[in-house]
Structures are given as structure tokens and as C-alpha cells.
Short mmCIF file of C-alpha atoms in Angstrom, two decimals:
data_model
loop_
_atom_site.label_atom_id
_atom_site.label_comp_id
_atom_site.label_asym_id
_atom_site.label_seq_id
_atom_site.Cartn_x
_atom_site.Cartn_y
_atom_site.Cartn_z
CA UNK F 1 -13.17 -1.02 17.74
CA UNK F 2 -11.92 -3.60 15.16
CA UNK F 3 -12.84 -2.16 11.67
CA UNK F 4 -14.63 -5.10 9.47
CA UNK F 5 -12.59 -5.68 6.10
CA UNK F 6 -15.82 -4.69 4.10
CA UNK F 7 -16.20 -1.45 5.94
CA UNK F 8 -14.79 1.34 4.03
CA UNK F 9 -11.58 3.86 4.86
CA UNK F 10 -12.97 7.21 6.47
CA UNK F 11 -15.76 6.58 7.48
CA UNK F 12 -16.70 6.40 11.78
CA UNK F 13 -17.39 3.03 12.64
CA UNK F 14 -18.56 4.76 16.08
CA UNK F 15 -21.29 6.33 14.74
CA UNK F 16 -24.87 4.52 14.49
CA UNK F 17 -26.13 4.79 10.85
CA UNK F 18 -29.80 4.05 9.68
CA UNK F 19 -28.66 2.13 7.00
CA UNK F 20 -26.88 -0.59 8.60
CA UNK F 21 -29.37 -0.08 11.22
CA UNK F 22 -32.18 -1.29 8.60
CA UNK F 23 -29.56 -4.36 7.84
CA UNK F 24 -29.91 -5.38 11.70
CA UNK F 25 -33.35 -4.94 11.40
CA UNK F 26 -33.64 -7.24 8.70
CA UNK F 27 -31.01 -10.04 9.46
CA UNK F 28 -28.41 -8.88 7.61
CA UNK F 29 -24.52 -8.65 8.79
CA UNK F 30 -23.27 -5.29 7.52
CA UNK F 31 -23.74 -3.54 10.90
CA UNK F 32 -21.45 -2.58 13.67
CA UNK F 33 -22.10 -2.69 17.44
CA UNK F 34 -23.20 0.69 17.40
CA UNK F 35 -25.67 0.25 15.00
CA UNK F 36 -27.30 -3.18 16.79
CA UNK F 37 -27.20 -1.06 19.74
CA UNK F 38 -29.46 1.88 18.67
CA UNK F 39 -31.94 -0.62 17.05
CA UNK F 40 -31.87 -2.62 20.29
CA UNK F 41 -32.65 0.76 22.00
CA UNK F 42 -35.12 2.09 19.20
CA UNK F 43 -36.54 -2.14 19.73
CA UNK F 44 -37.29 -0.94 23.21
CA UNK F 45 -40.00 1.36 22.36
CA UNK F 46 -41.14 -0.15 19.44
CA UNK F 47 -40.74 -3.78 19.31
CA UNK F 48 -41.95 -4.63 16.15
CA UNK F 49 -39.72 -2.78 13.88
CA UNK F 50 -38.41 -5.61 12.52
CA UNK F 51 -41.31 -6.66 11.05
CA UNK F 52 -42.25 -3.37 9.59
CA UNK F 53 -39.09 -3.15 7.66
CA UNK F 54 -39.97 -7.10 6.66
CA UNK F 55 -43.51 -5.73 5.36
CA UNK F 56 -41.95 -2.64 3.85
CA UNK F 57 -39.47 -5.43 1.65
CA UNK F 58 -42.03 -7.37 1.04
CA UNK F 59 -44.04 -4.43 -0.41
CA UNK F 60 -40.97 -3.36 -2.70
CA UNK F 61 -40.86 -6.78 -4.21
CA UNK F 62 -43.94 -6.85 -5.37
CA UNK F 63 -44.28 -3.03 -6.87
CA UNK F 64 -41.47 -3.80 -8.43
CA UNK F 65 -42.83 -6.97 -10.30
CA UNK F 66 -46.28 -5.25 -10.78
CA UNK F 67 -43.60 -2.47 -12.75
CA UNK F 68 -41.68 -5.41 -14.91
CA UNK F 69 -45.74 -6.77 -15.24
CA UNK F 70 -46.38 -3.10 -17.17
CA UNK F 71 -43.91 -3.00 -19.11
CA UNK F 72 -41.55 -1.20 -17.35
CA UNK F 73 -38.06 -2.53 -17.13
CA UNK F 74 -35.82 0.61 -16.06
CA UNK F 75 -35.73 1.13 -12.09
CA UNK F 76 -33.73 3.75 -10.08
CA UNK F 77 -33.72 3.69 -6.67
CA UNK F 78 -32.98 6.44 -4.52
CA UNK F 79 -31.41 5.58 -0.89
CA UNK F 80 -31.43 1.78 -1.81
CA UNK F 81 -29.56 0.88 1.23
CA UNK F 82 -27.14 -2.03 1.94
CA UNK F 83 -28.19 -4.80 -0.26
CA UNK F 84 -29.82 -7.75 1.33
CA UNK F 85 -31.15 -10.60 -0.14
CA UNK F 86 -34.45 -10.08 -2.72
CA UNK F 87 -33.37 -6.69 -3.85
CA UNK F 88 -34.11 -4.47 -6.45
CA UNK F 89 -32.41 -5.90 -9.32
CA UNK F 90 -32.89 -9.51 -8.19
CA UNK F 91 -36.28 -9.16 -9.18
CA UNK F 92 -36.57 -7.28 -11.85
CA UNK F 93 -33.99 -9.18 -13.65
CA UNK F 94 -35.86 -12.71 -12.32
CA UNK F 95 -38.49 -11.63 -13.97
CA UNK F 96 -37.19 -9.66 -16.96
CA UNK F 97 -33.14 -10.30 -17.94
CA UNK F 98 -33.00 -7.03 -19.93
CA UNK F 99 -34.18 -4.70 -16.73
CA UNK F 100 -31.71 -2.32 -15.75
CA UNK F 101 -31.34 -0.97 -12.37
CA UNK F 102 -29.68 2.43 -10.94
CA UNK F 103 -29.31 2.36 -7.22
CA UNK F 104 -28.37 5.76 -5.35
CA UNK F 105 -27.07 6.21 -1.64
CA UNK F 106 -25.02 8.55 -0.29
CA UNK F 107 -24.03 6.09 2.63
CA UNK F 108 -20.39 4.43 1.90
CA UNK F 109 -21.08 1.43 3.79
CA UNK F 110 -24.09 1.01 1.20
CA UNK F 111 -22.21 1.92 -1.63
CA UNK F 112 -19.11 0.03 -1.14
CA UNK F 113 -21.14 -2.69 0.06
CA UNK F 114 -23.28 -2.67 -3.22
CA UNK F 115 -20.02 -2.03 -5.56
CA UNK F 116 -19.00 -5.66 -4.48
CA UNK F 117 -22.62 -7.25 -5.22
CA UNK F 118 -23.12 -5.54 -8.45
CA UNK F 119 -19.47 -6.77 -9.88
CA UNK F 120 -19.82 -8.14 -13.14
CA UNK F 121 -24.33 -7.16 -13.83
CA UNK F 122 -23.43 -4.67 -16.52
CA UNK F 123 -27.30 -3.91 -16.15
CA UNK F 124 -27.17 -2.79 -12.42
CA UNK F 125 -24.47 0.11 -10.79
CA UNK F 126 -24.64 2.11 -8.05
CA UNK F 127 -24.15 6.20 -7.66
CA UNK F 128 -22.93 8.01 -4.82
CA UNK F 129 -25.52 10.81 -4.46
CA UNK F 130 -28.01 12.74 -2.21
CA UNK F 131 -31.94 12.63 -2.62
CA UNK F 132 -31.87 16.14 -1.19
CA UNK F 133 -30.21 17.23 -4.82
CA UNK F 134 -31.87 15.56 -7.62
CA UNK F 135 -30.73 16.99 -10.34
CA UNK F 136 -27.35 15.24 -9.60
CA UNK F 137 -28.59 12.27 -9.77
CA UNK F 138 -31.08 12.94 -12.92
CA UNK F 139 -28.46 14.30 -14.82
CA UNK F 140 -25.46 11.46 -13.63
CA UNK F 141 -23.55 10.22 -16.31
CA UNK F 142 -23.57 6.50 -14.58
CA UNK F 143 -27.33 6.55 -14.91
CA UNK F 144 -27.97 8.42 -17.93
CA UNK F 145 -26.25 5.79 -19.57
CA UNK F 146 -27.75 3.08 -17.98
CA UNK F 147 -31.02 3.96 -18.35
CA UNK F 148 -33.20 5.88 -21.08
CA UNK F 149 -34.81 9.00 -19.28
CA UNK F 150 -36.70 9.29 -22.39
CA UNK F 151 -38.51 6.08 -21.40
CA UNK F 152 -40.88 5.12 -18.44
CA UNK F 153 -38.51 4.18 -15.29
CA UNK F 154 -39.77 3.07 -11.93
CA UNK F 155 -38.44 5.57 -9.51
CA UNK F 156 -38.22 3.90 -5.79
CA UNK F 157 -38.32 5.87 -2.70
CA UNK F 158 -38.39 3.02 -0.21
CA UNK F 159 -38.02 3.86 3.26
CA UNK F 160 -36.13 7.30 2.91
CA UNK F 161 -38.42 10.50 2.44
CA UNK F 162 -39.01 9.84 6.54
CA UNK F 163 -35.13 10.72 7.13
CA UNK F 164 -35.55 13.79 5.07
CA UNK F 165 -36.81 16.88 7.39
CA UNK F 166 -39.06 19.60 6.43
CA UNK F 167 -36.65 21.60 6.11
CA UNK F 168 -34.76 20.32 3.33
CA UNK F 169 -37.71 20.51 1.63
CA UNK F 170 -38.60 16.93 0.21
CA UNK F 171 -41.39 17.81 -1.39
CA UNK F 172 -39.65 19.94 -3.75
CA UNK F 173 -37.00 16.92 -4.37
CA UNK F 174 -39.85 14.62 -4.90
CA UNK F 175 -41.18 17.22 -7.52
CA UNK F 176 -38.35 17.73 -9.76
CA UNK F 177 -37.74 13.83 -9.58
CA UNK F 178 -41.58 13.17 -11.05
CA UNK F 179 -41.04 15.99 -13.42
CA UNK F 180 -37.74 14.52 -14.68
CA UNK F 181 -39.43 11.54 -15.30
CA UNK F 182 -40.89 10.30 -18.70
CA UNK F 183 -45.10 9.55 -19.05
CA UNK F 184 -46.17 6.36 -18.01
CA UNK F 185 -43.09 6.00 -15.51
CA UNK F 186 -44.07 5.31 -12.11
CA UNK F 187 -43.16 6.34 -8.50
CA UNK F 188 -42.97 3.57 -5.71
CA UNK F 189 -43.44 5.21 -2.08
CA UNK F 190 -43.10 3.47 1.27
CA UNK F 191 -43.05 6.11 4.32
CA UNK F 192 -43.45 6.20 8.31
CA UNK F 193 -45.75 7.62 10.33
CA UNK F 194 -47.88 7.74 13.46
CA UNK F 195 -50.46 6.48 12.20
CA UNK F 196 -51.30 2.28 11.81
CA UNK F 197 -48.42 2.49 14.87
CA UNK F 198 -50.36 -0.34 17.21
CA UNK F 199 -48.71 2.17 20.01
CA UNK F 200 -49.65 5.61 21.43
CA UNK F 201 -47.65 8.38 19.77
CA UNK F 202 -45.75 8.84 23.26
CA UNK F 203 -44.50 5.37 23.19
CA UNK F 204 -43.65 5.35 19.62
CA UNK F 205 -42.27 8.77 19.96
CA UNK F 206 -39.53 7.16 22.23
CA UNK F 207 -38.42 4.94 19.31
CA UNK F 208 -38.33 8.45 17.15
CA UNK F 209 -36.34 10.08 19.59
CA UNK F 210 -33.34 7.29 19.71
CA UNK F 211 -32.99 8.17 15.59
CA UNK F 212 -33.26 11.81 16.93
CA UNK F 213 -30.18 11.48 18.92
CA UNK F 214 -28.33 9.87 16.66
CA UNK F 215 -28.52 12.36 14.40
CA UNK F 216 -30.81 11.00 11.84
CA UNK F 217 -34.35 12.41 12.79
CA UNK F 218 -37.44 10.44 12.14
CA UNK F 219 -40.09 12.45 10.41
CA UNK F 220 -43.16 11.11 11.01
CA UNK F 221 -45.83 12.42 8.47
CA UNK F 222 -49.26 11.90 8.25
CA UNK F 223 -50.87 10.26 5.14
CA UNK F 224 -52.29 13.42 4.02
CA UNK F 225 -48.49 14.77 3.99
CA UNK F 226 -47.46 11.71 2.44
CA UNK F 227 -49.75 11.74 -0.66
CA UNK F 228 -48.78 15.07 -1.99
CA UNK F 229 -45.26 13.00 -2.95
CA UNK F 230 -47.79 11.53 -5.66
CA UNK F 231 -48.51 14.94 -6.67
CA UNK F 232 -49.50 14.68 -10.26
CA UNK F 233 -49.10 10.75 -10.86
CA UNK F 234 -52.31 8.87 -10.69
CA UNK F 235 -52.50 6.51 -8.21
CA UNK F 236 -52.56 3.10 -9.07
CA UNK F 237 -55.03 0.68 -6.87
CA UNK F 238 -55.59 0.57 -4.31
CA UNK F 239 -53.92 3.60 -3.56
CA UNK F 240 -52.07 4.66 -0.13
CA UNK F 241 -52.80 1.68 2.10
CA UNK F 242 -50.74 0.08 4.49
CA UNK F 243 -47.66 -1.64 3.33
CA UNK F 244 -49.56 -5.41 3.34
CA UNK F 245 -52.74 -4.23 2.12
CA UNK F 246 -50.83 -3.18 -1.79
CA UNK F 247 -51.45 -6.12 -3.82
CA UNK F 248 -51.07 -8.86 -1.53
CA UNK F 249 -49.48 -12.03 -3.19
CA UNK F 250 -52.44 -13.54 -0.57
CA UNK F 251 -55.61 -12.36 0.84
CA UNK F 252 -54.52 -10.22 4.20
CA UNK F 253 -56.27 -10.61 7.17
CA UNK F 254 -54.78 -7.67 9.58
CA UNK F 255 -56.12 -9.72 12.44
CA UNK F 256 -53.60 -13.01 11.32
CA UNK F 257 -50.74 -9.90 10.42
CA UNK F 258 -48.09 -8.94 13.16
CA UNK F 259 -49.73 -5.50 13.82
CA UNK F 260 -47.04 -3.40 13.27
CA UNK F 261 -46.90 -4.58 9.78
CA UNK F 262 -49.51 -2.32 8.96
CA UNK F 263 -47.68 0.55 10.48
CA UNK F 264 -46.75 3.61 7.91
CA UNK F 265 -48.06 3.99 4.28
CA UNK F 266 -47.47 2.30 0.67
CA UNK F 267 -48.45 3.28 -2.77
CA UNK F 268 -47.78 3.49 -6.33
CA UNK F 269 -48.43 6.27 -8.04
CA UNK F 270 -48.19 6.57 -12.44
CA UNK F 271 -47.07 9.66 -14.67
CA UNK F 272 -50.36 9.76 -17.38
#
């Protein structure tokens, strides 16, 4: 396999990751053969993943302005991902120049790939690190000079607390994030599950198991299991909803919406 002249040194172009997988997903072309495969295969069961990461963007855009619209002007976002068009600190600096954004993945693909889109936005970097140890990441030097922990930040956690399993204990991550954080901060949550899935849970559990076999399980979690991430942080209306259903830029009709759009959970919870 020809190795891409983006792609980093030392890393296995053979192996599927959910990263690039999410850049398929969403149009982008920082993804290998391996990774369009598995989403093809994942596609099979669940056709409509596409448009739930499309709804889950679409959701981050605008909890990010609604952030910049209180005030808040500090993000950091914690397994941001390859960068594709509309992210993070597009918006917040479209709609505030001064906003200053801290992106964290412990991907290389992601992080090299981000290195070369950040070059030159003195108000934006990127940090190798792992969700799974947050004290790393709260006490970086890169983002502790970047952005004033003593002042409200946006923490994101788009898409990523599903790829953490219960036994690396997420909740506890989540936990000493929030607590790191300073009052009136707020946490931005998108997360999979079973339920809003316009499929059984057998035939989305096929989808599941193709991110099981690749190594990178799936957790599913229920919206019960997915509020106590807000732990402590009131939430801000309308609470955990489907991804469409947070502040739509229009009034949603979930009979005009692709179904799967509504697939998962959204919210926004704030640090009193």
C-alpha cells in the first residue's frame, strides 16, 4: 500500500482508524482504503451514518456559537479529529477573532493533519494527548498557555466518550475535566447510543460489532448513562435531546429529518 505524503512515519496505514473513518463519513480525503472499507462495512448495517456524523457537526457548530454568544471565547476540544471544513476554530474565530482554541487527539493522522491547518493561527494548536488521562492535558504547557484555566472555557467532547469503555472509566475522566474547569465554563457532549437508532438493536449491533473488530469498540450508552457526564453542570435548554432538536438554526420537523439524524444524544451542560 502506497503511503499518502500527508500520512505520517510509523504509523500502520493497514489498520482501520475511527478517525479517518469519521473523515469518510463526512466527505473528507484523509482516509485510506482500509478505513473506507470498514465504514462501507459498518454502512452495511447502518446506512445512515453519514448523516448522523453530518447532524452531530452540525450540532457542534452551533454549541459552539451559542458559547462565543455567552461570552465564552476559550474552547478545548478533546479527540477533535481530522479537521474538516467548519471546525472548531473556524467558528469561534468567525464569530469572535480573539477566541482561542486547544484541540487534543492522540491519533497522528489527526494531529499531523491539524499541525498543517493550524500553521500560522497563533490562537489555535493542537496537543498530542489521551482523554483517558486528563490531567495531562489540564496541566499541558501548550494549553495552559493558550488558554486561561482561570477563566470559563468550553470543553468539547464531540463524538468520543462512545470509544471510551467502561473500563477505563470515563466517567471519572469526565469528572476531573469539569472539576478542572473554571465557573461558568461549559461542557459540550455529543454521544451514541441505541436509542433514536431508526433500527432494532440487532441490526445496529452489526454496525457496533465492525468497530468491535477493529479494535475500537463502540459503547453504546443509554441517555441515563450519558447524563451523569453533566454531573454537576446545569444543563442548559433544552437539555439532552437528540443532536437536531439543540437549538435548531430552523424549526425541526423529525418527520422532514433523515431519521438517523436523531440517532444518539446532545447537550450542553454549564459550571454555576
Amino acid at each position: 500500500m502506497e503511503r499518502p505524503a500527508w500520512a505520517p512515519q510509523g504509523i500502520d496505514i493497514s489498520v482501520p482508524s475511527v478517525s479517518r473513518m469519521y473523515d469518510f463519513y463526512l466527505g473528507g480525503s484523509h482516509n485510506f482504503e482500509v478505513d473506507r472499507e470498514a465504514a462501507r462495512k459498518a454502512m452495511e448495517f447502518m446506512p445512515g451514518l453519514p448523516k448522523i456524523m453530518q447532524a452531530n457537526r452540525a450540532f457542534m457548530r452551533r454549541a459552539v456559537r451559542h458559547a462565543v454568544s455567552e461570552g465564552i471565547t476559550q474552547f478545548l476540544d478533546i479527540g477533535s479529529g481530522i479537521p474538516t471544513f467548519g471546525n472548531v476554530h473556524e467558528i469561534a474565530q468567525a464569530a469572535d477573532a480573539e477566541a482561542r482554541v486547544a484541540y487534543v487527539d492522540h491519533d497522528p493522522v489527526a494531529v499531523a493533519h491539524s499541525q498543517a491547518v493550524l500553521d500560522g493561527n497563533d490562537r489555535a494548536v493542537i496537543v498530542t494527548a489521551d482523554l483517558r488521562r486528563p490531567q495531562e492535558i489540564l496541566k499541558s504547557r501548550e494549553i495552559t498557555e493558550l488558554l486561561d484555566m482561570d477563566r470559563p472555557v468550553a470543553l468539547l467532547l464531540v463524538a468520543v466518550l462512545h470509544f471510551i469503555e467502561d473500563a477505563d472509566d470515563p466517567q471519572t475522566a469526565v469528572a476531573e475535566l469539569r472539576e478542572g474547569l473554571a465557573p461558568g465554563s461549559l461542557i459540550i457532549i455529543t454521544h451514541a447510543s441505541y436509542e433514536g437508532i431508526p433500527l432494532t438493536q440487532e441490526e445496529a449491533g452489526g454496525a457496533v460489532g465492525v468497530y468491535r473488530n477493529i479494535r475500537n469498540p463502540l459503547i453504546m450508552r443509554s441517555r441515563d448513562e450519558v447524563a451523569r457526564f453533566f454531573d454537576g453542570y446545569e444543563m442548559v435548554e433544552p437539555g439532552l435531546v437528540a443532536m437536531p432538536e439543540w437549538r435548531p438554526d430552523t424549526s425541526v420537523a423529525q418527520e422532514q429529518e433523515d431519521p438517523y439524524a436523531f440517532s444518539g444524544f446532545a447537550g450542553v451542560g454549564r459550571k454555576a
